[in-house]
């Protein structure tokens, strides 16, 4: 017989629902995250092959010759902003996947969602779909990547249901299998592609932010910014339901959550965020795994705080990763996140196995 206390989460988790006194602390923690983001972002604009300093940029701004300042804005600042939006998108999507699937190891890259978006985009390129003329806010590339990510989620659930693989570890294994299949498909398509297309696609497949300095990424930056704002507002608005989804389906339904419909709506939303991120830079792994765990360690599992904090910290994380990649020597940012995320994923997997065995 179930205990009545387990049917609902605490009415005031994390202190968000208390009286007037809770408003100031909530603003304080958010301002702290934003301050770190601004500091890291500003420092990252001075990392790169060309040595610029704040003094040289300022002198160029106030003098008649604004060449350095213009280049700093057009190349460095816009790349930092773009990296921040991608990090926010992947982090929020990862947090939602973990909550909806009740799986701390869930993440767009590990589940194969990013791989599905990548395969769909590469297939479209091989078939001759023009993805470069995205002079609109939401171009065909974003929709194709979204379709691929959504189809991969549906395929993941179909395989899990068919094989009765519902526990978290098996769901992750299904994602790994899907990723392998998607990778094989990408390789097969690229073998038949032209050398020009392969040269253009390979850096993107490694999660590359280089080349973010022309008119197309301006629209991509606007697109990502709209997606971040919309995603944060959407999932922050349903944060209470996300909290309740940590319970069983029966308990969440008893507390008023339309479980099946809510799960699919949120999965579609998270897939859209993933598709938009992948359309811009390719599959960047483990951002949606590392950042939500760090935020939940600091703030607890209450999504009213987790969603905005995850977005801001995800932006900070990917900006810092990209700065490290540029400092080392123009590496794809996906290489840095993989170096950080691989051991992190292994530690989480070991901890989960120990908790199950204890």
XYZ file of C-alpha atoms in Angstrom:
358
model
C 0.000 0.000 0.000
C 1.405 3.392 -1.008
C 2.110 6.002 1.545
C -0.014 9.113 1.243
C 3.032 11.298 1.641
C 4.613 9.946 -1.528
C 1.705 10.968 -3.713
C 2.802 14.560 -3.994
C 6.072 16.417 -3.796
C 6.665 18.920 -1.038
C 4.354 21.914 -1.358
C 7.286 24.261 -0.984
C 10.345 22.635 -2.528
C 13.296 24.953 -2.623
C 11.361 27.743 -0.929
C 9.851 29.111 -4.144
C 6.252 29.197 -2.934
C 6.675 30.945 0.373
C 5.694 34.513 1.010
C 7.184 37.814 0.046
C 10.512 36.976 1.629
C 11.292 34.416 -1.063
C 11.318 36.948 -3.895
C 14.668 38.543 -3.100
C 16.621 35.264 -2.738
C 15.159 34.030 -6.037
C 16.330 37.168 -7.782
C 19.699 36.934 -6.081
C 20.496 33.460 -7.408
C 19.402 34.383 -10.921
C 21.470 37.567 -10.906
C 24.467 35.535 -9.715
C 24.161 33.173 -12.695
C 23.753 36.095 -15.081
C 26.804 37.837 -13.624
C 28.945 34.746 -14.204
C 27.576 34.475 -17.748
C 28.444 38.098 -18.541
C 31.954 37.753 -17.091
C 32.715 34.533 -18.980
C 31.160 35.858 -22.176
C 33.138 39.097 -22.084
C 36.409 37.267 -21.410
C 35.686 34.799 -24.227
C 35.509 37.607 -26.795
C 39.246 38.159 -26.346
C 40.238 34.533 -26.999
C 41.258 33.659 -30.531
C 44.026 33.656 -33.118
C 44.086 37.465 -33.273
C 45.253 39.052 -30.038
C 42.805 41.779 -29.036
C 42.622 43.422 -25.635
C 39.838 45.458 -24.033
C 42.049 48.522 -24.425
C 42.582 47.997 -28.161
C 38.863 47.452 -28.728
C 37.996 50.566 -26.717
C 40.577 52.684 -28.540
C 39.160 51.530 -31.862
C 35.646 52.382 -30.703
C 36.415 55.955 -29.609
C 38.829 56.734 -32.443
C 37.912 57.451 -36.019
C 39.096 54.009 -37.149
C 36.588 51.458 -35.845
C 37.953 48.452 -37.740
C 39.019 46.505 -34.656
C 35.799 47.289 -32.816
C 33.679 46.253 -35.809
C 35.594 43.005 -36.211
C 35.290 42.329 -32.478
C 31.509 42.778 -32.647
C 30.971 40.929 -35.923
C 33.239 37.946 -35.243
C 33.967 37.477 -31.552
C 30.896 38.928 -29.814
C 28.429 37.348 -32.210
C 30.141 33.970 -31.933
C 29.968 34.160 -28.139
C 26.273 35.036 -28.277
C 25.636 32.205 -30.714
C 27.473 29.705 -28.504
C 25.465 30.913 -25.524
C 22.133 30.352 -27.236
C 23.129 26.856 -28.362
C 24.258 25.967 -24.840
C 20.990 27.244 -23.391
C 18.905 25.272 -25.896
C 20.723 21.990 -25.274
C 20.728 22.419 -21.494
C 17.015 23.158 -21.233
C 16.229 20.264 -23.579
C 18.381 17.938 -21.477
C 16.681 19.019 -18.262
C 13.252 18.360 -19.774
C 14.262 14.944 -21.129
C 15.576 13.941 -17.707
C 12.354 15.011 -15.996
C 9.885 13.550 -18.480
C 11.737 10.243 -18.846
C 12.574 10.129 -15.105
C 16.103 9.309 -16.139
C 19.121 11.271 -14.844
C 21.202 9.999 -17.770
C 18.841 11.287 -20.460
C 20.310 13.904 -22.783
C 19.709 14.795 -26.466
C 23.065 13.419 -27.607
C 22.955 10.195 -25.586
C 19.323 9.449 -26.481
C 20.076 9.778 -30.182
C 17.929 12.886 -30.624
C 20.871 14.955 -31.864
C 21.921 12.063 -34.088
C 18.471 11.912 -35.658
C 18.557 15.636 -36.365
C 22.032 15.300 -37.891
C 21.027 12.373 -40.097
C 17.967 14.226 -41.387
C 20.042 17.306 -42.189
C 22.779 15.335 -43.973
C 20.169 13.401 -45.956
C 18.583 16.665 -47.069
C 21.987 17.993 -48.138
C 22.780 14.859 -50.132
C 19.393 15.040 -51.843
C 20.152 18.579 -52.914
C 17.935 20.573 -50.571
C 19.354 24.095 -50.368
C 19.869 24.795 -46.682
C 22.148 27.785 -47.098
C 19.551 30.335 -48.172
C 18.111 30.686 -44.687
C 17.427 34.393 -44.890
C 14.290 33.763 -42.851
C 14.161 33.281 -39.099
C 13.076 29.637 -39.199
C 14.570 28.163 -42.412
C 14.120 24.710 -43.840
C 17.281 23.442 -42.121
C 15.784 24.068 -38.686
C 12.553 22.283 -39.606
C 14.392 19.307 -41.100
C 16.563 18.969 -37.990
C 13.458 19.244 -35.794
C 11.737 16.533 -37.813
C 14.746 14.257 -37.441
C 14.967 14.810 -33.693
C 11.234 14.209 -33.213
C 11.297 11.034 -35.303
C 14.230 9.746 -33.256
C 12.250 10.297 -30.026
C 9.272 8.430 -31.462
C 11.537 5.615 -32.643
C 13.187 5.441 -29.220
C 9.816 5.023 -27.509
C 8.661 2.485 -30.085
C 11.755 0.332 -29.572
C 11.496 0.608 -25.789
C 7.805 -0.352 -25.854
C 8.310 -3.201 -28.338
C 11.203 -4.646 -26.366
C 9.663 -3.804 -22.973
C 12.792 -1.855 -22.121
C 11.309 0.727 -19.767
C 13.956 1.022 -17.049
C 16.414 3.959 -17.333
C 19.518 1.924 -18.175
C 17.834 0.085 -21.041
C 16.396 3.311 -22.424
C 19.910 4.732 -22.562
C 21.115 1.588 -24.324
C 18.361 2.072 -26.900
C 19.630 5.606 -27.434
C 23.182 4.377 -27.907
C 21.986 1.839 -30.485
C 20.026 4.532 -32.334
C 23.069 6.794 -32.319
C 25.147 4.033 -33.898
C 22.530 3.480 -36.598
C 22.271 7.210 -37.304
C 26.055 7.504 -37.514
C 26.208 4.608 -39.953
C 23.533 6.288 -42.063
C 25.460 9.565 -42.076
C 28.628 7.783 -43.217
C 26.763 5.964 -45.997
C 25.206 9.181 -47.267
C 28.499 11.080 -47.171
C 30.257 8.320 -49.127
C 27.930 9.060 -52.022
C 28.231 12.842 -51.663
C 30.545 15.202 -53.488
C 33.899 16.166 -52.041
C 32.708 19.742 -51.579
C 29.700 18.623 -49.565
C 31.802 16.303 -47.403
C 34.324 19.067 -46.705
C 31.522 21.397 -45.694
C 29.661 18.841 -43.583
C 32.420 17.177 -41.553
C 33.238 20.183 -39.309
C 29.519 20.656 -38.678
C 29.172 16.995 -37.647
C 31.868 17.527 -35.010
C 29.977 20.415 -33.438
C 31.791 23.384 -34.897
C 31.179 27.072 -34.182
C 33.785 28.365 -36.624
C 32.600 30.443 -39.517
C 29.936 32.230 -37.465
C 30.713 35.603 -38.999
C 28.501 36.256 -42.046
C 24.903 37.226 -42.752
C 23.418 33.738 -42.364
C 24.414 33.312 -38.698
C 22.827 36.685 -37.924
C 19.478 35.116 -38.691
C 20.565 31.957 -36.885
C 21.399 34.044 -33.825
C 17.968 35.655 -33.926
C 16.349 32.251 -34.396
C 18.221 30.759 -31.467
C 17.423 33.736 -29.268
C 13.707 33.405 -29.982
C 13.901 29.653 -29.325
C 15.698 30.148 -25.999
C 13.191 32.736 -24.819
C 10.224 30.663 -25.965
C 11.598 27.435 -24.499
C 12.390 28.950 -21.114
C 8.977 30.626 -20.872
C 7.169 27.459 -21.980
C 8.870 25.064 -19.593
C 8.998 27.573 -16.751
C 5.251 27.969 -17.166
C 4.710 24.224 -16.710
C 7.395 23.844 -14.041
C 4.915 22.566 -11.454
C 3.817 19.787 -13.789
C 7.441 18.923 -14.510
C 7.937 18.567 -10.750
C 4.938 16.226 -10.534
C 6.265 14.098 -13.398
C 9.002 12.896 -11.051
C 6.269 10.764 -9.468
C 4.726 7.717 -11.111
C 2.240 8.178 -13.934
C -0.622 7.177 -11.648
C 0.352 9.632 -8.921
C 0.892 12.477 -11.379
C -2.499 11.790 -12.976
C -4.169 11.792 -9.549
C -2.716 15.273 -9.003
C -4.226 16.594 -12.221
C -1.485 16.077 -14.823
C -2.685 14.727 -18.202
C 0.359 12.476 -18.283
C 0.356 11.103 -21.841
C -0.506 14.400 -23.514
C 1.858 16.408 -21.322
C 4.715 13.984 -21.951
C 4.369 14.225 -25.719
C 3.932 17.994 -25.755
C 7.079 18.484 -23.678
C 9.027 15.936 -25.726
C 8.027 17.769 -28.906
C 9.146 21.054 -27.342
C 12.480 19.593 -26.222
C 12.977 18.033 -29.664
C 12.353 21.411 -31.295
C 14.997 23.048 -29.092
C 17.431 20.251 -29.943
C 16.725 20.503 -33.665
C 17.315 24.257 -33.706
C 20.604 23.829 -31.836
C 21.809 21.028 -34.120
C 20.821 22.980 -37.236
C 23.216 25.725 -36.184
C 26.345 23.907 -35.032
C 25.795 20.183 -35.470
C 25.602 17.601 -32.682
C 27.287 18.915 -29.523
C 27.231 16.241 -26.853
C 26.787 16.144 -23.093
C 25.825 19.794 -22.543
C 22.300 18.681 -21.667
C 23.705 16.123 -19.247
C 26.302 18.096 -17.307
C 24.513 21.408 -16.796
C 21.173 20.141 -15.398
C 22.999 17.989 -12.858
C 25.112 20.925 -11.708
C 22.035 23.132 -11.358
C 20.033 20.506 -9.474
C 22.987 20.003 -7.158
C 22.960 23.741 -6.379
C 19.241 24.539 -6.400
C 17.493 21.210 -5.959
C 14.992 19.600 -8.351
C 12.382 22.392 -8.398
C 11.911 23.332 -12.057
C 10.788 26.860 -11.269
C 14.464 27.510 -10.560
C 16.027 24.725 -12.606
C 14.725 25.885 -16.012
C 16.038 29.498 -16.014
C 19.220 28.578 -14.146
C 19.903 25.739 -16.576
C 19.495 28.052 -19.563
C 21.908 30.650 -18.173
C 24.479 28.116 -16.963
C 24.237 26.141 -20.203
C 25.092 29.308 -22.093
C 28.046 29.912 -19.778
C 29.253 26.330 -20.138
C 29.287 26.284 -23.934
C 30.833 29.756 -24.181
C 33.642 28.616 -21.877
C 34.049 25.352 -23.815
C 34.300 27.234 -27.103
C 36.858 29.631 -25.620
C 38.963 26.666 -24.490
C 38.674 25.110 -27.954
C 39.851 28.338 -29.599
C 42.682 28.764 -27.095
C 43.989 25.277 -27.852
C 43.852 25.783 -31.597
C 40.495 26.117 -33.375
C 39.123 22.787 -32.189
C 35.426 21.975 -32.613
C 33.580 22.792 -29.418
C 32.064 19.307 -29.539
C 35.504 17.861 -28.780
C 35.748 19.849 -25.541
C 32.243 18.971 -24.364
C 32.903 15.301 -25.149
C 36.119 15.347 -23.101
C 34.183 16.775 -20.164
C 30.998 14.783 -20.680
C 32.415 11.306 -21.218
C 33.877 10.900 -17.712
C 30.864 12.718 -16.229
C 28.483 10.264 -17.901
C 30.548 7.315 -16.678
C 30.468 8.574 -13.085
C 26.702 9.075 -13.230
C 26.244 5.593 -14.662
C 28.360 4.034 -11.903
C 26.483 5.967 -9.225
C 23.123 4.917 -10.629
C 24.180 1.278 -10.724
C 25.299 1.469 -7.108
C 22.006 3.057 -6.058
C 20.047 0.328 -7.831
C 22.170 -2.374 -6.239
C 22.001 -0.936 -2.716
